[in-house]
Amino acid sequence: MHTTNTTEKLIDTFGRRINYVRISVTDRCDFRCVYCMAEDMTFLPRAKILTLEELAQISRAFVELGVEKIRVTGGEPLVRRNVVKLLGDIGKLPGLRELTITTNGSQLPRLAKQIRAAGVKRLNISLDSLDPELFRRITRTGELSQVLNGLDAAREAGFDKIKINAVILKNRNHHEVVDLVQFAGSRGMDISFIEEMPLGVIDDHNREESYYSSDEIRRDLARKFTLVPTTEVTGGPSRYFSVAETGTKVGFISPHSHNFCDTCNRVRLTAEGRLLLCLGQEHSIDLRQVVRTHPGDTEKLKQAIRDSMSIKPHGHDFNLQEKPLIFRHMNATGG
Ligand code: SAM
Ligand code: SF4
């Protein structure tokens, strides 16, 4: 019988406990959001991508090291074939408290029920605009009606919580923040606004020119809503406010204006098996090599993960004025 050492914890050299892993199950996507990808992208060849079995084994290693929360992301996680099987396998790991997904919503009309049945209780759905034309311009290939149908399908499938994520760009969608809060609030959903991060070279816009800060969004919302600060901490970058008028919450993810590195509790696994110790730095180890050199040996994986704690950097230094320091795009990162 397999026993789990529930007392083990991953602690980095700055004393931060790592109990949250984001796993990118594919770098591919049916959308080409302008802040995430260039129009013309080259994706990884299949042999370089971790198999579903490898992903399940690495997830097990993390959970045995005290990780309590796993987020499955991408690229678009729901375009990976048989992802529901993987979700079921991860969801069953003893000790895991929360399994979540971040999705663009396009596949939810087809998959929402199966995902819920596989044990996923919470979903994050990305939605940057309620205007079909603007939605198309931001996602390049996305269809708003399909995402809204996906959102409805998710609500019908009975998830405990559905949260909306919106990346806000000045002079693109910044005028929609009030409508987005209204939309989410009227459906009982929370919403987080994300400042664009300089990951990868993009060809659509200048990131410095399109920067719209969380403080500006908050100011815009305050004209319409009463925002009450909450003490909720997720160990993550979000700061939350409750909206008195809707009873739901608004979060702000502010990598530029409010640095969140001191309380960082997470690491990321890329689709090709690189364990990234920080979103904004290149410190990483190659877990694909470990899992392929020692197939089935979870202990080897655990030792590699423990060792990686010594190179988790203190923080990112995102800078909008300079050329990107980080050349990987968000879809390759596991956002
Ligand atoms: N495809 C899924 C989705 O869009 O929800 C999951 C992967 S996507 C990379 C995860 C989140 O990262 C999305 O909410 C997306 O809006 C956000 N994102 C992508 N590129 C970003 C960037 N450069 N800066 C900030 N957020 C970004
Ligand atoms: Fe795809 Fe998500 Fe990136 Fe948009 S943000 S291109 S939906 S991975």
mmCIF file of C-alpha atoms and ligand atoms in Angstrom:
data_model
loop_
_atom_site.group_PDB
_atom_site.id
_atom_site.type_symbol
_atom_site.label_atom_id
_atom_site.label_comp_id
_atom_site.label_asym_id
_atom_site.label_seq_id
_atom_site.Cartn_x
_atom_site.Cartn_y
_atom_site.Cartn_z
ATOM 1 C CA MET A 1 0.000 0.000 0.000
ATOM 2 C CA HIS A 2 1.211 3.477 -0.749
ATOM 3 C CA THR A 3 1.833 5.660 2.286
ATOM 4 C CA THR A 4 2.049 9.414 2.189
ATOM 5 C CA ASN A 5 4.443 11.336 4.365
ATOM 6 C CA THR A 6 2.076 14.155 5.218
ATOM 7 C CA THR A 7 4.575 15.854 7.503
ATOM 8 C CA GLU A 8 7.039 16.738 4.761
ATOM 9 C CA LYS A 9 6.993 20.328 3.555
ATOM 10 C CA LEU A 10 8.797 22.188 0.788
ATOM 11 C CA ILE A 11 10.529 25.253 2.203
ATOM 12 C CA ASP A 12 12.783 27.528 0.145
ATOM 13 C CA THR A 13 15.890 29.400 1.312
ATOM 14 C CA PHE A 14 13.789 32.469 2.191
ATOM 15 C CA GLY A 15 11.604 30.407 4.528
ATOM 16 C CA ARG A 16 8.619 30.418 2.193
ATOM 17 C CA ARG A 17 6.526 27.245 2.169
ATOM 18 C CA ILE A 18 5.650 26.008 -1.314
ATOM 19 C CA ASN A 19 2.244 24.346 -1.205
ATOM 20 C CA TYR A 20 0.823 25.332 -4.586
ATOM 21 C CA VAL A 21 1.800 24.130 -8.072
ATOM 22 C CA ARG A 22 0.518 25.306 -11.418
ATOM 23 C CA ILE A 23 0.842 22.714 -14.129
ATOM 24 C CA SER A 24 0.737 23.560 -17.799
ATOM 25 C CA VAL A 25 -0.572 20.528 -19.652
ATOM 26 C CA THR A 26 -0.085 22.006 -23.128
ATOM 27 C CA ASP A 27 1.377 25.125 -24.729
ATOM 28 C CA ARG A 28 -1.273 24.961 -27.465
ATOM 29 C CA CYS A 29 -4.429 26.997 -27.554
ATOM 30 C CA ASP A 30 -7.413 27.692 -29.778
ATOM 31 C CA PHE A 31 -7.051 31.439 -29.021
ATOM 32 C CA ARG A 32 -4.142 33.798 -29.696
ATOM 33 C CA CYS A 33 -4.678 36.504 -27.067
ATOM 34 C CA VAL A 34 -2.633 39.557 -27.994
ATOM 35 C CA TYR A 35 -0.947 39.887 -24.586
ATOM 36 C CA CYS A 36 -0.132 36.180 -24.349
ATOM 37 C CA MET A 37 1.081 35.143 -27.791
ATOM 38 C CA ALA A 38 2.453 36.484 -31.037
ATOM 39 C CA GLU A 39 0.148 35.945 -34.018
ATOM 40 C CA ASP A 40 2.386 33.326 -35.522
ATOM 41 C CA MET A 41 3.514 30.845 -32.886
ATOM 42 C CA THR A 42 5.515 27.643 -33.061
ATOM 43 C CA PHE A 43 4.334 25.040 -30.590
ATOM 44 C CA LEU A 44 6.300 22.228 -29.006
ATOM 45 C CA PRO A 45 6.539 18.895 -30.827
ATOM 46 C CA ARG A 46 4.547 16.157 -29.096
ATOM 47 C CA ALA A 47 7.596 14.168 -27.950
ATOM 48 C CA LYS A 48 8.744 17.119 -25.853
ATOM 49 C CA ILE A 49 5.465 17.408 -23.980
ATOM 50 C CA LEU A 50 5.013 15.433 -20.784
ATOM 51 C CA THR A 51 2.662 12.486 -21.211
ATOM 52 C CA LEU A 52 -0.472 12.262 -19.085
ATOM 53 C CA GLU A 53 1.194 9.489 -17.054
ATOM 54 C CA GLU A 54 4.262 11.653 -16.445
ATOM 55 C CA LEU A 55 2.062 14.568 -15.426
ATOM 56 C CA ALA A 56 0.183 12.359 -12.972
ATOM 57 C CA GLN A 57 3.420 11.012 -11.514
ATOM 58 C CA ILE A 58 4.929 14.469 -11.039
ATOM 59 C CA SER A 59 1.683 15.645 -9.417
ATOM 60 C CA ARG A 60 1.881 12.717 -7.019
ATOM 61 C CA ALA A 61 5.475 13.618 -6.102
ATOM 62 C CA PHE A 62 4.424 17.183 -5.307
ATOM 63 C CA VAL A 63 1.481 16.129 -3.194
ATOM 64 C CA GLU A 64 3.685 13.734 -1.251
ATOM 65 C CA LEU A 65 5.921 16.740 -0.576
ATOM 66 C CA GLY A 66 3.050 18.588 1.049
ATOM 67 C CA VAL A 67 1.593 20.454 -1.927
ATOM 68 C CA GLU A 68 -2.086 21.031 -1.192
ATOM 69 C CA LYS A 69 -3.272 22.872 -4.257
ATOM 70 C CA ILE A 70 -2.766 22.163 -7.954
ATOM 71 C CA ARG A 71 -3.984 24.368 -10.775
ATOM 72 C CA VAL A 72 -4.103 22.833 -14.246
ATOM 73 C CA THR A 73 -3.501 25.432 -16.923
ATOM 74 C CA GLY A 74 -1.723 26.006 -20.231
ATOM 75 C CA GLY A 75 -1.995 27.077 -23.064
ATOM 76 C CA GLU A 76 -5.586 26.015 -23.065
ATOM 77 C CA PRO A 77 -5.713 22.955 -20.786
ATOM 78 C CA LEU A 78 -9.014 21.738 -22.189
ATOM 79 C CA VAL A 79 -7.648 21.270 -25.720
ATOM 80 C CA ARG A 80 -5.281 18.570 -24.425
ATOM 81 C CA ARG A 81 -6.707 15.194 -25.368
ATOM 82 C CA ASN A 82 -7.871 13.079 -22.398
ATOM 83 C CA VAL A 83 -7.241 15.873 -19.935
ATOM 84 C CA VAL A 84 -10.330 14.772 -18.001
ATOM 85 C CA LYS A 85 -8.628 11.458 -17.192
ATOM 86 C CA LEU A 86 -5.612 13.336 -15.835
ATOM 87 C CA LEU A 87 -7.871 15.553 -13.739
ATOM 88 C CA GLY A 88 -9.505 12.459 -12.267
ATOM 89 C CA ASP A 89 -6.078 10.982 -11.398
ATOM 90 C CA ILE A 90 -4.818 14.182 -9.774
ATOM 91 C CA GLY A 91 -8.114 14.737 -7.979
ATOM 92 C CA LYS A 92 -7.742 11.385 -6.219
ATOM 93 C CA LEU A 93 -4.287 12.058 -4.739
ATOM 94 C CA PRO A 94 -4.494 11.741 -0.966
ATOM 95 C CA GLY A 95 -3.560 15.000 0.726
ATOM 96 C CA LEU A 96 -4.523 17.293 -2.149
ATOM 97 C CA ARG A 97 -7.005 19.837 -0.856
ATOM 98 C CA GLU A 98 -7.828 21.695 -4.038
ATOM 99 C CA LEU A 99 -7.705 20.999 -7.758
ATOM 100 C CA THR A 100 -8.584 23.911 -10.018
ATOM 101 C CA ILE A 101 -8.368 24.831 -13.689
ATOM 102 C CA THR A 102 -7.780 28.064 -15.525
ATOM 103 C CA THR A 103 -9.485 27.987 -18.909
ATOM 104 C CA ASN A 104 -10.551 30.298 -21.694
ATOM 105 C CA GLY A 105 -13.957 28.603 -21.510
ATOM 106 C CA SER A 106 -14.231 27.622 -25.172
ATOM 107 C CA GLN A 107 -14.410 23.875 -24.488
ATOM 108 C CA LEU A 108 -16.694 24.091 -21.467
ATOM 109 C CA PRO A 109 -19.945 23.534 -23.373
ATOM 110 C CA ARG A 110 -18.522 20.076 -24.177
ATOM 111 C CA LEU A 111 -16.544 19.324 -20.999
ATOM 112 C CA ALA A 112 -17.951 21.196 -17.983
ATOM 113 C CA LYS A 113 -19.916 18.237 -16.594
ATOM 114 C CA GLN A 114 -17.062 15.758 -17.058
ATOM 115 C CA ILE A 115 -14.589 18.094 -15.372
ATOM 116 C CA ARG A 116 -16.874 18.523 -12.382
ATOM 117 C CA ALA A 117 -17.370 14.750 -12.213
ATOM 118 C CA ALA A 118 -13.568 14.288 -12.259
ATOM 119 C CA GLY A 119 -13.345 16.159 -8.957
ATOM 120 C CA VAL A 120 -12.613 19.743 -9.974
ATOM 121 C CA LYS A 121 -14.590 22.009 -7.664
ATOM 122 C CA ARG A 122 -13.416 25.442 -8.756
ATOM 123 C CA LEU A 123 -12.824 27.031 -12.125
ATOM 124 C CA ASN A 124 -11.223 30.237 -13.322
ATOM 125 C CA ILE A 125 -12.550 31.415 -16.658
ATOM 126 C CA SER A 126 -10.786 34.167 -18.589
ATOM 127 C CA LEU A 127 -13.051 36.839 -20.053
ATOM 128 C CA ASP A 128 -11.612 40.198 -21.090
ATOM 129 C CA SER A 129 -14.558 41.760 -22.885
ATOM 130 C CA LEU A 130 -18.320 41.458 -23.254
ATOM 131 C CA ASP A 131 -18.267 43.031 -26.688
ATOM 132 C CA PRO A 132 -18.057 40.299 -29.372
ATOM 133 C CA GLU A 133 -15.938 42.411 -31.719
ATOM 134 C CA LEU A 134 -13.490 43.532 -29.067
ATOM 135 C CA PHE A 135 -13.366 39.994 -27.696
ATOM 136 C CA ARG A 136 -12.372 38.812 -31.152
ATOM 137 C CA ARG A 137 -9.753 41.547 -31.460
ATOM 138 C CA ILE A 138 -8.154 40.646 -28.110
ATOM 139 C CA THR A 139 -8.260 36.860 -28.549
ATOM 140 C CA ARG A 140 -7.717 37.019 -32.336
ATOM 141 C CA THR A 141 -9.633 33.758 -32.887
ATOM 142 C CA GLY A 142 -12.083 33.600 -29.980
ATOM 143 C CA GLU A 143 -15.869 33.609 -30.209
ATOM 144 C CA LEU A 144 -17.528 35.400 -27.288
ATOM 145 C CA SER A 145 -20.795 33.448 -27.577
ATOM 146 C CA GLN A 146 -18.925 30.156 -27.218
ATOM 147 C CA VAL A 147 -17.249 31.335 -24.011
ATOM 148 C CA LEU A 148 -20.538 32.634 -22.606
ATOM 149 C CA ASN A 149 -22.134 29.270 -23.399
ATOM 150 C CA GLY A 150 -19.196 27.637 -21.655
ATOM 151 C CA LEU A 151 -19.743 29.814 -18.626
ATOM 152 C CA ASP A 152 -23.408 28.814 -18.510
ATOM 153 C CA ALA A 153 -22.461 25.160 -18.888
ATOM 154 C CA ALA A 154 -20.075 25.513 -15.942
ATOM 155 C CA ARG A 155 -22.761 27.122 -13.805
ATOM 156 C CA GLU A 156 -25.141 24.282 -14.628
ATOM 157 C CA ALA A 157 -22.484 21.679 -13.826
ATOM 158 C CA GLY A 158 -22.494 22.850 -10.198
ATOM 159 C CA PHE A 159 -18.958 24.004 -9.452
ATOM 160 C CA ASP A 160 -18.490 25.364 -5.930
ATOM 161 C CA LYS A 161 -16.899 28.478 -7.298
ATOM 162 C CA ILE A 162 -16.358 30.068 -10.696
ATOM 163 C CA LYS A 163 -14.106 33.096 -10.914
ATOM 164 C CA ILE A 164 -13.535 35.370 -13.878
ATOM 165 C CA ASN A 165 -10.055 36.628 -14.823
ATOM 166 C CA ALA A 166 -9.653 39.704 -16.997
ATOM 167 C CA VAL A 167 -6.409 41.191 -18.290
ATOM 168 C CA ILE A 168 -6.974 44.921 -18.675
ATOM 169 C CA LEU A 169 -5.190 46.928 -21.374
ATOM 170 C CA LYS A 170 -5.414 50.688 -21.668
ATOM 171 C CA ASN A 171 -7.391 51.863 -24.691
ATOM 172 C CA ARG A 172 -8.464 48.318 -25.465
ATOM 173 C CA ASN A 173 -10.798 47.114 -22.740
ATOM 174 C CA HIS A 174 -10.190 49.422 -19.773
ATOM 175 C CA HIS A 175 -13.592 51.032 -20.323
ATOM 176 C CA GLU A 176 -15.281 47.681 -19.588
ATOM 177 C CA VAL A 177 -14.211 47.174 -15.979
ATOM 178 C CA VAL A 178 -17.527 48.324 -14.475
ATOM 179 C CA ASP A 179 -19.539 46.160 -16.904
ATOM 180 C CA LEU A 180 -17.353 43.156 -16.145
ATOM 181 C CA VAL A 181 -17.877 43.534 -12.385
ATOM 182 C CA GLN A 182 -21.618 43.917 -12.967
ATOM 183 C CA PHE A 183 -21.652 40.844 -15.212
ATOM 184 C CA ALA A 184 -19.749 38.702 -12.701
ATOM 185 C CA GLY A 185 -21.683 40.046 -9.704
ATOM 186 C CA SER A 186 -25.072 39.381 -11.249
ATOM 187 C CA ARG A 187 -24.055 35.730 -11.628
ATOM 188 C CA GLY A 188 -22.660 35.439 -8.098
ATOM 189 C CA MET A 189 -19.092 35.177 -9.375
ATOM 190 C CA ASP A 190 -15.902 36.892 -8.221
ATOM 191 C CA ILE A 191 -13.639 38.601 -10.722
ATOM 192 C CA SER A 192 -9.901 39.355 -10.753
ATOM 193 C CA PHE A 193 -8.260 42.042 -12.819
ATOM 194 C CA ILE A 194 -4.736 41.262 -13.966
ATOM 195 C CA GLU A 195 -1.996 43.703 -14.926
ATOM 196 C CA GLU A 196 -0.294 42.593 -18.124
ATOM 197 C CA MET A 197 3.087 40.978 -17.537
ATOM 198 C CA PRO A 198 6.014 41.275 -19.937
ATOM 199 C CA LEU A 199 6.377 37.606 -20.815
ATOM 200 C CA GLY A 200 7.626 36.900 -24.324
ATOM 201 C CA VAL A 201 7.916 39.107 -27.376
ATOM 202 C CA ILE A 202 4.512 40.090 -28.742
ATOM 203 C CA ASP A 203 3.704 41.937 -31.932
ATOM 204 C CA ASP A 204 0.341 43.543 -31.219
ATOM 205 C CA HIS A 205 1.083 46.440 -28.905
ATOM 206 C CA ASN A 206 3.654 48.176 -26.776
ATOM 207 C CA ARG A 207 3.206 46.868 -23.241
ATOM 208 C CA GLU A 208 4.339 50.087 -21.629
ATOM 209 C CA GLU A 209 1.780 52.080 -23.596
ATOM 210 C CA SER A 210 -1.052 49.639 -22.783
ATOM 211 C CA TYR A 211 -0.306 49.469 -19.058
ATOM 212 C CA TYR A 212 -3.399 50.123 -16.952
ATOM 213 C CA SER A 213 -2.723 49.836 -13.250
ATOM 214 C CA SER A 214 -4.848 48.127 -10.630
ATOM 215 C CA ASP A 215 -5.144 51.483 -8.854
ATOM 216 C CA GLU A 216 -6.701 53.027 -11.964
ATOM 217 C CA ILE A 217 -9.176 50.158 -12.204
ATOM 218 C CA ARG A 218 -10.055 50.541 -8.550
ATOM 219 C CA ARG A 219 -10.621 54.250 -9.036
ATOM 220 C CA ASP A 220 -12.922 53.533 -12.010
ATOM 221 C CA LEU A 221 -14.881 50.951 -10.031
ATOM 222 C CA ALA A 222 -15.212 53.216 -7.002
ATOM 223 C CA ARG A 223 -17.363 55.593 -9.079
ATOM 224 C CA LYS A 224 -20.003 52.900 -9.316
ATOM 225 C CA PHE A 225 -19.414 50.427 -6.486
ATOM 226 C CA THR A 226 -18.491 50.434 -2.811
ATOM 227 C CA LEU A 227 -15.318 48.383 -2.462
ATOM 228 C CA VAL A 228 -14.598 47.135 1.028
ATOM 229 C CA PRO A 229 -11.071 45.775 1.646
ATOM 230 C CA THR A 230 -10.995 42.164 2.837
ATOM 231 C CA THR A 231 -8.258 40.446 4.797
ATOM 232 C CA GLU A 232 -8.328 37.422 2.529
ATOM 233 C CA VAL A 233 -4.844 36.204 1.685
ATOM 234 C CA THR A 234 -4.208 33.447 -0.802
ATOM 235 C CA GLY A 235 -0.424 33.411 -0.503
ATOM 236 C CA GLY A 236 -0.703 34.763 -3.985
ATOM 237 C CA PRO A 237 -0.648 38.076 -5.734
ATOM 238 C CA SER A 238 -4.346 38.908 -5.424
ATOM 239 C CA ARG A 239 -5.716 41.548 -3.086
ATOM 240 C CA TYR A 240 -9.468 41.259 -2.639
ATOM 241 C CA PHE A 241 -12.288 43.710 -2.006
ATOM 242 C CA SER A 242 -15.935 42.890 -1.485
ATOM 243 C CA VAL A 243 -18.417 44.748 -3.602
ATOM 244 C CA ALA A 244 -21.205 45.955 -1.306
ATOM 245 C CA GLU A 245 -23.719 46.203 -4.172
ATOM 246 C CA THR A 246 -23.271 42.625 -5.454
ATOM 247 C CA GLY A 247 -21.969 40.675 -2.443
ATOM 248 C CA THR A 248 -19.174 39.264 -4.626
ATOM 249 C CA LYS A 249 -15.466 40.004 -4.652
ATOM 250 C CA VAL A 250 -13.068 41.870 -6.888
ATOM 251 C CA GLY A 251 -9.406 40.893 -6.879
ATOM 252 C CA PHE A 252 -6.397 42.747 -8.227
ATOM 253 C CA ILE A 253 -3.325 40.938 -9.465
ATOM 254 C CA SER A 254 -0.712 43.639 -9.655
ATOM 255 C CA PRO A 255 2.766 42.392 -10.509
ATOM 256 C CA HIS A 256 3.915 45.928 -11.362
ATOM 257 C CA SER A 257 2.256 48.172 -8.858
ATOM 258 C CA HIS A 258 2.173 45.847 -5.833
ATOM 259 C CA ASN A 259 4.950 43.317 -5.774
ATOM 260 C CA PHE A 260 3.885 40.022 -4.198
ATOM 261 C CA CYS A 261 7.082 38.013 -4.030
ATOM 262 C CA ASP A 262 7.592 38.009 -0.240
ATOM 263 C CA THR A 263 4.677 35.663 0.329
ATOM 264 C CA CYS A 264 5.125 33.546 -2.802
ATOM 265 C CA ASN A 265 3.959 29.975 -2.154
ATOM 266 C CA ARG A 266 4.053 28.525 -5.657
ATOM 267 C CA VAL A 267 6.064 27.014 -8.480
ATOM 268 C CA ARG A 268 5.110 26.211 -12.077
ATOM 269 C CA LEU A 269 5.617 23.206 -14.307
ATOM 270 C CA THR A 270 5.814 23.946 -18.024
ATOM 271 C CA ALA A 271 4.295 21.619 -20.610
ATOM 272 C CA GLU A 272 7.759 20.301 -21.452
ATOM 273 C CA GLY A 273 8.526 19.530 -17.831
ATOM 274 C CA ARG A 274 10.619 22.481 -16.730
ATOM 275 C CA LEU A 275 9.935 23.334 -13.130
ATOM 276 C CA LEU A 276 10.020 27.134 -13.002
ATOM 277 C CA LEU A 277 10.812 28.442 -9.569
ATOM 278 C CA CYS A 278 9.612 31.994 -10.369
ATOM 279 C CA LEU A 279 7.254 33.377 -13.017
ATOM 280 C CA GLY A 280 9.576 36.278 -13.753
ATOM 281 C CA GLN A 281 12.970 34.552 -13.715
ATOM 282 C CA GLU A 282 14.545 31.686 -15.619
ATOM 283 C CA HIS A 283 15.649 29.571 -12.615
ATOM 284 C CA SER A 284 14.410 26.070 -13.367
ATOM 285 C CA ILE A 285 15.131 22.366 -13.245
ATOM 286 C CA ASP A 286 14.292 19.738 -15.835
ATOM 287 C CA LEU A 287 11.795 17.276 -14.380
ATOM 288 C CA ARG A 288 11.180 15.658 -17.760
ATOM 289 C CA GLN A 289 14.736 14.426 -17.758
ATOM 290 C CA VAL A 290 14.298 12.998 -14.257
ATOM 291 C CA VAL A 291 11.017 11.272 -15.054
ATOM 292 C CA ARG A 292 12.317 9.839 -18.349
ATOM 293 C CA THR A 293 15.650 8.673 -16.938
ATOM 294 C CA HIS A 294 13.993 6.968 -13.962
ATOM 295 C CA PRO A 295 10.514 5.941 -15.143
ATOM 296 C CA GLY A 296 8.138 5.218 -12.296
ATOM 297 C CA ASP A 297 10.614 6.353 -9.610
ATOM 298 C CA THR A 298 8.684 8.959 -7.613
ATOM 299 C CA GLU A 299 11.467 9.156 -4.995
ATOM 300 C CA LYS A 300 13.929 10.469 -7.630
ATOM 301 C CA LEU A 301 11.396 13.113 -8.620
ATOM 302 C CA LYS A 302 10.834 14.122 -5.018
ATOM 303 C CA GLN A 303 14.555 14.522 -4.418
ATOM 304 C CA ALA A 304 14.912 16.715 -7.524
ATOM 305 C CA ILE A 305 12.012 18.868 -6.344
ATOM 306 C CA ARG A 306 13.438 19.177 -2.817
ATOM 307 C CA ASP A 307 16.809 20.193 -4.303
ATOM 308 C CA SER A 308 15.163 22.825 -6.509
ATOM 309 C CA MET A 309 14.124 24.797 -3.426
ATOM 310 C CA SER A 310 17.712 26.029 -3.080
ATOM 311 C CA ILE A 311 17.463 27.986 -6.354
ATOM 312 C CA LYS A 312 14.032 29.583 -5.938
ATOM 313 C CA PRO A 313 14.866 33.269 -6.351
ATOM 314 C CA HIS A 314 13.569 35.939 -4.046
ATOM 315 C CA GLY A 315 11.479 37.664 -6.692
ATOM 316 C CA HIS A 316 10.878 38.932 -10.199
ATOM 317 C CA ASP A 317 12.006 42.244 -11.589
ATOM 318 C CA PHE A 318 9.495 42.958 -14.310
ATOM 319 C CA ASN A 319 10.258 46.118 -16.190
ATOM 320 C CA LEU A 320 7.968 47.508 -18.870
ATOM 321 C CA GLN A 321 10.471 50.014 -20.211
ATOM 322 C CA GLU A 322 13.052 47.501 -21.333
ATOM 323 C CA LYS A 323 12.901 44.680 -23.826
ATOM 324 C CA PRO A 324 11.469 41.557 -22.155
ATOM 325 C CA LEU A 325 13.949 39.753 -19.952
ATOM 326 C CA ILE A 326 11.782 36.687 -20.143
ATOM 327 C CA PHE A 327 11.435 35.288 -23.617
ATOM 328 C CA ARG A 328 8.965 32.525 -22.891
ATOM 329 C CA HIS A 329 5.347 33.460 -23.544
ATOM 330 C CA MET A 330 2.640 33.068 -20.931
ATOM 331 C CA ASN A 331 1.192 30.053 -22.772
ATOM 332 C CA ALA A 332 4.522 28.274 -22.319
ATOM 333 C CA THR A 333 4.702 29.284 -18.688
ATOM 334 C CA GLY A 334 1.604 27.945 -17.035
ATOM 335 C CA GLY A 335 -0.117 31.187 -16.086
HETATM 336 N N1 SAM B 1 -5.858 29.467 -21.657
HETATM 337 C C1 SAM B 1 -6.275 29.597 -20.309
HETATM 338 C C2 SAM B 1 -6.873 30.963 -20.044
HETATM 339 O O1 SAM B 1 -6.701 31.855 -20.870
HETATM 340 O O2 SAM B 1 -7.509 31.113 -19.006
HETATM 341 C C3 SAM B 1 -5.202 29.302 -19.290
HETATM 342 C C4 SAM B 1 -3.810 29.788 -19.574
HETATM 343 S S1 SAM B 1 -3.618 31.551 -19.596
HETATM 344 C C5 SAM B 1 -1.900 31.701 -19.943
HETATM 345 C C6 SAM B 1 -3.823 31.937 -17.867
HETATM 346 C C7 SAM B 1 -4.108 33.385 -17.545
HETATM 347 O O3 SAM B 1 -2.977 34.155 -17.870
HETATM 348 C C8 SAM B 1 -5.273 33.963 -18.308
HETATM 349 O O4 SAM B 1 -6.193 34.543 -17.397
HETATM 350 C C9 SAM B 1 -4.646 35.015 -19.172
HETATM 351 O O5 SAM B 1 -5.511 36.092 -19.372
HETATM 352 C C10 SAM B 1 -3.412 35.386 -18.391
HETATM 353 N N2 SAM B 1 -2.318 35.945 -19.187
HETATM 354 C C11 SAM B 1 -1.821 35.509 -20.355
HETATM 355 N N3 SAM B 1 -0.787 36.277 -20.759
HETATM 356 C C12 SAM B 1 -0.614 37.233 -19.819
HETATM 357 C C13 SAM B 1 0.292 38.326 -19.648
HETATM 358 N N4 SAM B 1 1.243 38.590 -20.527
HETATM 359 N N5 SAM B 1 0.152 39.088 -18.536
HETATM 360 C C14 SAM B 1 -0.811 38.813 -17.610
HETATM 361 N N6 SAM B 1 -1.680 37.799 -17.719
HETATM 362 C C15 SAM B 1 -1.601 37.017 -18.803
HETATM 363 FE FE1 SF4 B 2 -4.728 30.940 -25.006
HETATM 364 FE FE2 SF4 B 2 -5.111 31.569 -22.467
HETATM 365 FE FE3 SF4 B 2 -2.970 32.525 -23.802
HETATM 366 FE FE4 SF4 B 2 -5.388 33.415 -24.413
HETATM 367 S S1 SF4 B 2 -4.359 33.664 -22.442
HETATM 368 S S2 SF4 B 2 -3.824 32.747 -25.873
HETATM 369 S S3 SF4 B 2 -6.636 31.665 -24.102
HETATM 370 S S4 SF4 B 2 -3.353 30.451 -23.319
#
